[in-house]
């Protein structure tokens, strides 16, 4: 294992080195939070694919393949569909807004009265996403070093917090690009063909497994529908995803680069399912499906290659974890703390420098909180389900409504967030956290309230809509700090 250990150590040291290099570039708020909005198509595509394909997509995707066969690809496949939909239909408009958070977009669209409550919901979602990604370090480091769970979480979490705090989005972009390359080589080019060959090829896999393992819909129609509702729609509105859209150099880069990343996700989904199916042939009686990835890597891959593939799994977890962490810190600072504090930092370079230090401090604080919660939390699936249910049930309707329906109002948006969020929480208490009904009925309640309240209240002020259209057309500058949007658009 010495060679494998060396590969992992070199990889982790490289992540820290890129964090240090990124710190030299992140001199303004824009550079720190959205990489100066300067990413070209190739770097944008790679980093976008890296953030959406995390530990759940890699280890979990292989596990679903082990459990259900080729139809186990549906979870990651719906993530790719969501990214394609975002890129084709919405990314150009989102990029032209020149904002930093989803809540700032809601402020612009509805006149400055919807941001705080949506910011709290988005913060809870990004926090839980960062926590669940951080917990995944325990699985990987256990395979590598037989390491204690708490020590593994602290080690992996500290490295991510370090490079994210140092260079912000520039560091995360650079590390994500490396992680994208490592994942591509480790999972698609090495693990996939080796797993199929070791299993005896597709003909042998078909001979040894039940026919339902090769049924594209074998996982069940209701499960696929739920994946679409949660993951496809979740891709459309998550702060972690939008913050990557904000890094695009132009709306064309956002559209084309995101389309490439979404297509890559579809390929990655099928690869994970095939690897899991091959693992089922080789190890038909594993204790859990999620053990399939670690088992096939540990037992079937040669020295050196094994280290690279485990580095790929580590890369998948780190890319999602760092993206969720900077999103969580951005929302906490810009959408929540600055509203309570009432501070307005405007003007020259000093203000920008102070904002960089403030956002860096929030990444450090949120990172420590994430590590502590990850150590204390046991049920990862339940935590992630709560996060996605709140995100989709509370925020999907007001966000897409603001982008697509002119008649939507601030009162309708606030009512939709409150009713949808409370409905999801209440229904999870009644049906159970892992049930499908909470997100179904919560989303319907949010939609009904949004339409009814919007039609029953005064239309959004014409000046607010005019300012909104200007920004959608790409004729606006950098956004005003939280709390100033309403008076600016009204003036």
Coordinates of C-alpha atoms in Angstrom, one line a residue, residues 57-440:
X57 CA -22.7 10.2 -7.0
X58 CA -19.5 8.1 -6.9
X59 CA -19.8 5.8 -3.9
X60 CA -23.6 6.0 -3.8
X61 CA -23.9 5.6 -7.6
X62 CA -21.9 2.4 -7.6
X63 CA -23.9 1.2 -4.6
X64 CA -27.2 1.7 -6.5
X65 CA -25.7 -0.2 -9.4
X66 CA -24.9 -3.0 -7.0
X67 CA -28.4 -3.1 -5.6
X68 CA -30.5 -2.4 -8.8
X69 CA -28.2 -2.9 -11.8
X70 CA -28.2 -0.5 -14.7
X71 CA -31.3 1.3 -13.4
X72 CA -29.2 2.4 -10.4
X73 CA -27.9 5.1 -12.8
X74 CA -31.1 7.1 -12.4
X75 CA -30.1 9.1 -9.3
X76 CA -26.9 10.5 -10.9
X77 CA -28.7 10.7 -14.3
X78 CA -31.4 13.0 -12.9
X79 CA -28.6 15.2 -11.5
X80 CA -27.2 15.5 -15.1
X81 CA -30.7 16.2 -16.5
X82 CA -31.1 19.0 -13.9
X83 CA -27.7 20.5 -14.9
X84 CA -28.7 20.3 -18.6
X85 CA -32.0 22.0 -17.9
X86 CA -30.3 24.8 -15.9
X87 CA -27.7 25.3 -18.5
X88 CA -30.0 25.4 -21.5
X89 CA -33.0 27.3 -20.1
X90 CA -31.8 29.5 -17.2
X91 CA -28.0 29.8 -16.9
X92 CA -27.6 32.7 -19.4
X93 CA -30.1 34.8 -17.5
X94 CA -28.7 33.9 -14.1
X95 CA -25.1 34.8 -15.2
X96 CA -26.3 38.2 -16.6
X97 CA -27.8 39.1 -13.2
X98 CA -24.3 39.6 -11.7
X99 CA -25.4 38.6 -8.2
X100 CA -23.6 36.5 -5.6
X101 CA -26.6 34.5 -4.1
X102 CA -30.0 33.2 -4.9
X103 CA -31.5 35.4 -2.3
X104 CA -30.1 38.5 -4.1
X105 CA -31.8 37.4 -7.2
X106 CA -35.1 37.1 -5.2
X107 CA -34.5 40.6 -3.8
X108 CA -34.0 42.0 -7.3
X109 CA -37.1 40.3 -8.7
X110 CA -39.5 41.0 -5.9
X111 CA -38.3 44.3 -4.6
X112 CA -36.0 43.5 -1.7
X113 CA -38.5 41.7 0.6
X114 CA -37.9 38.0 0.0
X115 CA -34.2 37.6 0.6
X116 CA -33.9 36.9 4.4
X117 CA -36.3 34.0 4.8
X118 CA -35.0 32.4 1.6
X119 CA -31.5 32.9 2.8
X120 CA -32.2 31.0 6.0
X121 CA -33.6 28.1 4.1
X122 CA -30.7 28.1 1.6
X123 CA -28.2 28.3 4.4
X124 CA -29.7 25.2 6.1
X125 CA -29.6 23.3 2.8
X126 CA -26.0 24.2 2.0
X127 CA -24.9 23.5 5.6
X128 CA -26.4 20.0 5.5
X129 CA -24.9 19.4 2.1
X130 CA -21.5 20.3 3.4
X131 CA -21.9 18.2 6.5
X132 CA -23.0 15.0 4.6
X133 CA -20.1 15.5 2.2
X134 CA -17.7 15.8 5.1
X135 CA -18.9 12.6 6.7
X136 CA -18.0 10.7 3.6
X137 CA -14.3 11.2 4.4
X138 CA -14.7 8.6 7.1
X139 CA -15.5 5.9 4.6
X140 CA -12.6 6.7 2.3
X141 CA -9.9 7.2 5.0
X142 CA -11.1 4.0 6.7
X143 CA -10.3 2.1 3.4
X144 CA -7.0 3.9 3.1
X145 CA -5.6 3.9 6.6
X146 CA -8.1 2.0 8.8
X147 CA -8.6 5.4 10.5
X148 CA -10.9 6.3 13.3
X149 CA -14.1 8.0 12.1
X150 CA -13.6 11.3 14.0
X151 CA -10.0 11.6 13.0
X152 CA -10.9 11.0 9.3
X153 CA -13.6 13.7 9.4
X154 CA -11.2 16.1 11.0
X155 CA -8.4 15.4 8.6
X156 CA -10.5 15.6 5.4
X157 CA -12.5 18.6 6.7
X158 CA -9.5 20.5 7.7
X159 CA -7.8 20.2 4.3
X160 CA -11.0 21.4 2.5
X161 CA -11.5 24.3 5.0
X162 CA -7.9 25.3 4.7
X163 CA -7.8 25.7 0.9
X164 CA -11.3 27.1 0.7
X165 CA -10.5 29.8 3.4
X166 CA -7.2 30.7 1.8
X167 CA -8.3 31.4 -1.8
X168 CA -12.1 31.2 -1.9
X169 CA -13.6 30.4 -5.2
X170 CA -10.2 30.6 -7.0
X171 CA -8.7 27.9 -4.8
X172 CA -11.9 25.8 -5.1
X173 CA -11.9 26.2 -8.9
X174 CA -8.3 25.1 -9.3
X175 CA -8.7 22.2 -7.0
X176 CA -12.0 21.2 -8.6
X177 CA -10.3 21.2 -12.1
X178 CA -7.7 18.8 -10.8
X179 CA -10.4 16.7 -9.1
X180 CA -12.3 16.5 -12.3
X181 CA -9.3 15.2 -14.2
X182 CA -8.6 12.7 -11.4
X183 CA -12.2 11.5 -11.3
X184 CA -12.2 11.1 -15.1
X185 CA -9.0 9.0 -15.1
X186 CA -9.8 7.1 -11.9
X187 CA -13.4 6.2 -12.5
X188 CA -14.1 6.3 -16.2
X189 CA -10.8 5.3 -17.7
X190 CA -9.5 2.9 -15.1
X191 CA -12.1 1.5 -12.7
X192 CA -14.9 1.1 -15.3
X193 CA -13.0 -1.1 -17.8
X194 CA -11.2 -3.1 -15.1
X195 CA -14.4 -3.9 -13.3
X196 CA -16.1 -5.1 -16.4
X197 CA -13.1 -7.3 -17.4
X198 CA -12.8 -8.7 -13.9
X199 CA -16.5 -9.6 -13.9
X200 CA -16.1 -11.5 -17.2
X201 CA -17.5 -9.0 -19.6
X202 CA -21.1 -8.0 -20.2
X203 CA -22.1 -11.5 -21.5
X204 CA -20.9 -13.1 -18.2
X205 CA -22.7 -10.4 -16.2
X206 CA -26.0 -11.1 -18.0
X207 CA -25.6 -14.8 -17.4
X208 CA -25.0 -14.5 -13.7
X209 CA -27.5 -11.8 -12.7
X210 CA -31.3 -11.6 -12.8
X211 CA -32.8 -10.0 -15.9
X212 CA -34.2 -7.0 -13.9
X213 CA -30.5 -5.9 -13.4
X214 CA -30.5 -4.9 -17.0
X215 CA -34.0 -3.3 -17.1
X216 CA -33.6 0.5 -17.4
X217 CA -36.7 1.1 -15.3
X218 CA -36.0 -1.7 -12.8
X219 CA -35.5 0.7 -9.9
X220 CA -39.2 1.7 -10.1
X221 CA -41.2 4.5 -11.7
X222 CA -42.0 6.2 -8.4
X223 CA -38.4 6.2 -7.3
X224 CA -37.3 7.8 -10.7
X225 CA -40.1 10.4 -10.4
X226 CA -38.9 11.3 -6.9
X227 CA -35.3 11.6 -8.1
X228 CA -36.4 14.0 -10.8
X229 CA -38.4 16.1 -8.3
X230 CA -35.6 16.3 -5.8
X231 CA -32.3 16.2 -7.8
X232 CA -33.3 17.6 -11.2
X233 CA -35.3 20.5 -9.7
X234 CA -32.7 20.8 -6.9
X235 CA -30.0 21.5 -9.5
X236 CA -32.1 24.4 -10.8
X237 CA -32.1 26.4 -7.5
X238 CA -29.2 25.4 -5.2
X239 CA -26.8 28.2 -4.1
X240 CA -23.8 25.8 -4.6
X241 CA -24.8 25.4 -8.3
X242 CA -25.8 29.0 -8.9
X243 CA -22.5 30.2 -7.4
X244 CA -20.7 28.3 -10.1
X245 CA -22.9 29.8 -12.8
X246 CA -21.8 33.2 -11.5
X247 CA -18.2 32.3 -12.3
X248 CA -18.8 32.1 -16.1
X249 CA -17.0 34.7 -18.2
X250 CA -20.2 35.1 -20.3
X251 CA -23.7 33.8 -20.7
X252 CA -22.5 31.8 -23.7
X253 CA -19.9 30.1 -21.5
X254 CA -22.6 29.3 -18.8
X255 CA -24.9 27.7 -21.4
X256 CA -22.4 25.7 -23.5
X257 CA -20.0 24.8 -20.6
X258 CA -22.9 23.7 -18.4
X259 CA -24.3 21.6 -21.3
X260 CA -20.9 19.8 -21.6
X261 CA -20.9 19.2 -17.8
X262 CA -24.4 17.9 -17.8
X263 CA -23.6 15.5 -20.6
X264 CA -20.6 14.3 -18.7
X265 CA -22.8 13.6 -15.7
X266 CA -25.0 11.3 -17.8
X267 CA -22.0 9.3 -18.8
X268 CA -20.7 9.2 -15.2
X269 CA -24.2 7.9 -14.1
X270 CA -24.1 5.0 -16.5
X271 CA -20.4 4.2 -15.6
X272 CA -21.2 4.0 -11.8
X273 CA -24.2 1.7 -12.4
X274 CA -22.1 -0.6 -14.6
X275 CA -19.3 -0.7 -12.0
X276 CA -21.8 -1.6 -9.3
X277 CA -23.4 -4.3 -11.5
X278 CA -19.9 -5.8 -12.1
X279 CA -19.3 -5.7 -8.4
X280 CA -22.5 -7.7 -7.8
X281 CA -21.1 -10.5 -10.0
X282 CA -17.8 -10.6 -8.2
X283 CA -19.1 -10.0 -4.6
X284 CA -22.8 -11.1 -4.5
X285 CA -23.1 -11.0 -0.7
X286 CA -21.6 -7.8 0.5
X287 CA -23.0 -6.5 3.9
X288 CA -24.2 -3.2 2.3
X289 CA -24.5 -1.9 -1.2
X290 CA -22.4 1.2 -0.4
X291 CA -19.4 -1.2 0.4
X292 CA -19.2 -2.2 -3.3
X293 CA -17.0 0.7 -4.4
X294 CA -14.4 0.3 -1.6
X295 CA -14.4 -3.5 -2.0
X296 CA -13.8 -3.6 -5.7
X297 CA -11.1 -0.9 -5.5
X298 CA -9.3 -2.6 -2.6
X299 CA -9.4 -6.2 -3.9
X300 CA -9.3 -5.9 -7.7
X301 CA -7.0 -2.9 -8.7
X302 CA -3.3 -3.1 -9.0
X303 CA -0.9 -1.0 -6.8
X304 CA -0.8 2.6 -7.8
X305 CA -4.0 2.4 -9.8
X306 CA -5.8 1.7 -6.5
X307 CA -4.3 4.8 -5.0
X308 CA -5.4 6.9 -8.0
X309 CA -9.0 5.6 -7.9
X310 CA -9.2 6.2 -4.1
X311 CA -7.9 9.7 -4.8
X312 CA -10.7 10.0 -7.4
X313 CA -13.3 9.1 -4.7
X314 CA -11.6 11.6 -2.4
X315 CA -11.7 14.2 -5.1
X316 CA -15.5 13.6 -5.6
X317 CA -16.1 14.2 -2.0
X318 CA -13.9 17.2 -1.7
X319 CA -15.3 19.0 -4.7
X320 CA -18.8 18.8 -3.4
X321 CA -17.8 19.6 0.2
X322 CA -15.8 22.7 -0.8
X323 CA -18.5 24.0 -3.1
X324 CA -21.2 23.6 -0.4
X325 CA -18.9 25.2 2.2
X326 CA -18.3 28.4 0.2
X327 CA -22.0 28.5 -0.7
X328 CA -23.0 28.1 3.0
X329 CA -20.5 30.9 4.1
X330 CA -21.6 33.2 1.3
X331 CA -25.3 32.9 2.2
X332 CA -24.5 33.2 6.0
X333 CA -22.5 36.4 5.5
X334 CA -24.2 38.2 2.6
X335 CA -27.9 37.1 3.1
X336 CA -28.2 36.7 6.8
X337 CA -25.5 38.3 8.9
X338 CA -25.2 41.6 6.8
X339 CA -28.9 42.1 7.1
X340 CA -28.9 41.8 10.8
X341 CA -25.8 43.8 11.1
X342 CA -27.0 46.5 8.8
X343 CA -23.5 47.2 7.5
X344 CA -22.9 48.7 4.1
X345 CA -19.4 48.4 2.7
X346 CA -19.1 50.5 -0.4
X347 CA -16.4 52.4 -2.1
X348 CA -12.8 51.7 -2.9
X349 CA -10.3 49.0 -2.5
X350 CA -10.4 49.1 1.3
X351 CA -14.1 48.1 1.4
X352 CA -13.4 45.2 -1.0
X353 CA -10.4 44.1 1.1
X354 CA -12.6 44.1 4.2
X355 CA -15.2 42.1 2.4
X356 CA -12.7 39.5 1.4
X357 CA -11.5 39.2 5.0
X358 CA -15.1 39.0 6.2
X359 CA -16.0 36.2 3.7
X360 CA -12.8 34.4 4.5
X361 CA -13.7 34.5 8.3
X362 CA -17.2 33.1 7.5
X363 CA -15.7 30.2 5.5
X364 CA -13.5 29.3 8.5
X365 CA -16.4 29.6 11.0
X366 CA -18.8 27.6 8.9
X367 CA -16.1 25.0 8.2
X368 CA -15.5 24.4 11.9
X369 CA -19.2 24.1 12.4
X370 CA -19.5 21.6 9.6
X371 CA -16.7 19.4 11.0
X372 CA -18.3 19.5 14.5
X373 CA -21.8 18.6 13.2
X374 CA -20.3 15.9 10.9
X375 CA -18.7 14.3 14.0
X376 CA -21.9 14.4 16.0
X377 CA -24.3 13.3 13.2
X378 CA -24.9 9.6 12.3
X379 CA -27.7 9.4 9.8
X380 CA -26.4 11.0 6.6
X381 CA -29.3 10.0 4.3
X382 CA -31.9 11.6 6.6
X383 CA -29.9 14.8 6.9
X384 CA -29.5 15.1 3.2
X385 CA -33.2 14.3 2.6
X386 CA -34.3 17.0 5.0
X387 CA -32.0 19.5 3.2
X388 CA -33.3 18.7 -0.3
X389 CA -36.9 18.6 0.8
X390 CA -36.7 22.0 2.4
X391 CA -34.9 23.4 -0.7
X392 CA -37.3 22.1 -3.3
X393 CA -40.5 22.4 -1.2
X394 CA -39.7 25.9 0.0
X395 CA -37.7 27.6 -2.8
X396 CA -38.4 26.0 -6.1
X397 CA -41.7 27.8 -6.8
X398 CA -40.7 31.4 -5.9
X399 CA -37.4 31.1 -7.8
X400 CA -38.7 29.6 -11.0
X401 CA -41.9 31.7 -10.6
X402 CA -39.7 34.9 -10.5
X403 CA -37.9 33.8 -13.6
X404 CA -40.9 32.7 -15.6
X405 CA -44.0 34.6 -14.3
X406 CA -44.3 38.3 -14.4
X407 CA -47.3 38.4 -12.1
X408 CA -45.6 36.8 -9.2
X409 CA -45.3 39.1 -6.2
X410 CA -43.1 39.4 -3.1
X411 CA -46.1 38.5 -0.9
X412 CA -46.7 35.4 -3.0
X413 CA -43.0 34.4 -2.8
X414 CA -42.8 34.8 1.0
X415 CA -46.0 32.8 1.4
X416 CA -44.7 30.1 -0.9
X417 CA -41.4 29.8 1.0
X418 CA -43.2 29.7 4.4
X419 CA -46.0 27.4 3.5
X420 CA -43.9 25.0 1.4
X421 CA -41.2 24.8 4.1
X422 CA -43.6 24.3 7.0
X423 CA -45.6 21.8 5.0
X424 CA -42.5 19.7 4.2
X425 CA -41.4 19.7 7.9
X426 CA -44.9 18.8 9.1
X427 CA -45.3 16.0 6.5
X428 CA -41.9 14.6 7.3
X429 CA -43.0 14.4 10.9
X430 CA -46.1 12.5 9.9
X431 CA -45.0 10.3 7.0
X432 CA -41.3 9.9 8.0
X433 CA -38.2 11.7 6.8
X434 CA -37.5 9.3 4.0
X435 CA -41.0 9.2 2.6
X436 CA -41.8 10.7 -0.8
X437 CA -45.1 12.4 0.2
X438 CA -43.5 15.4 2.0
X439 CA -41.8 16.8 -1.0
X440 CA -44.8 16.0 -3.3

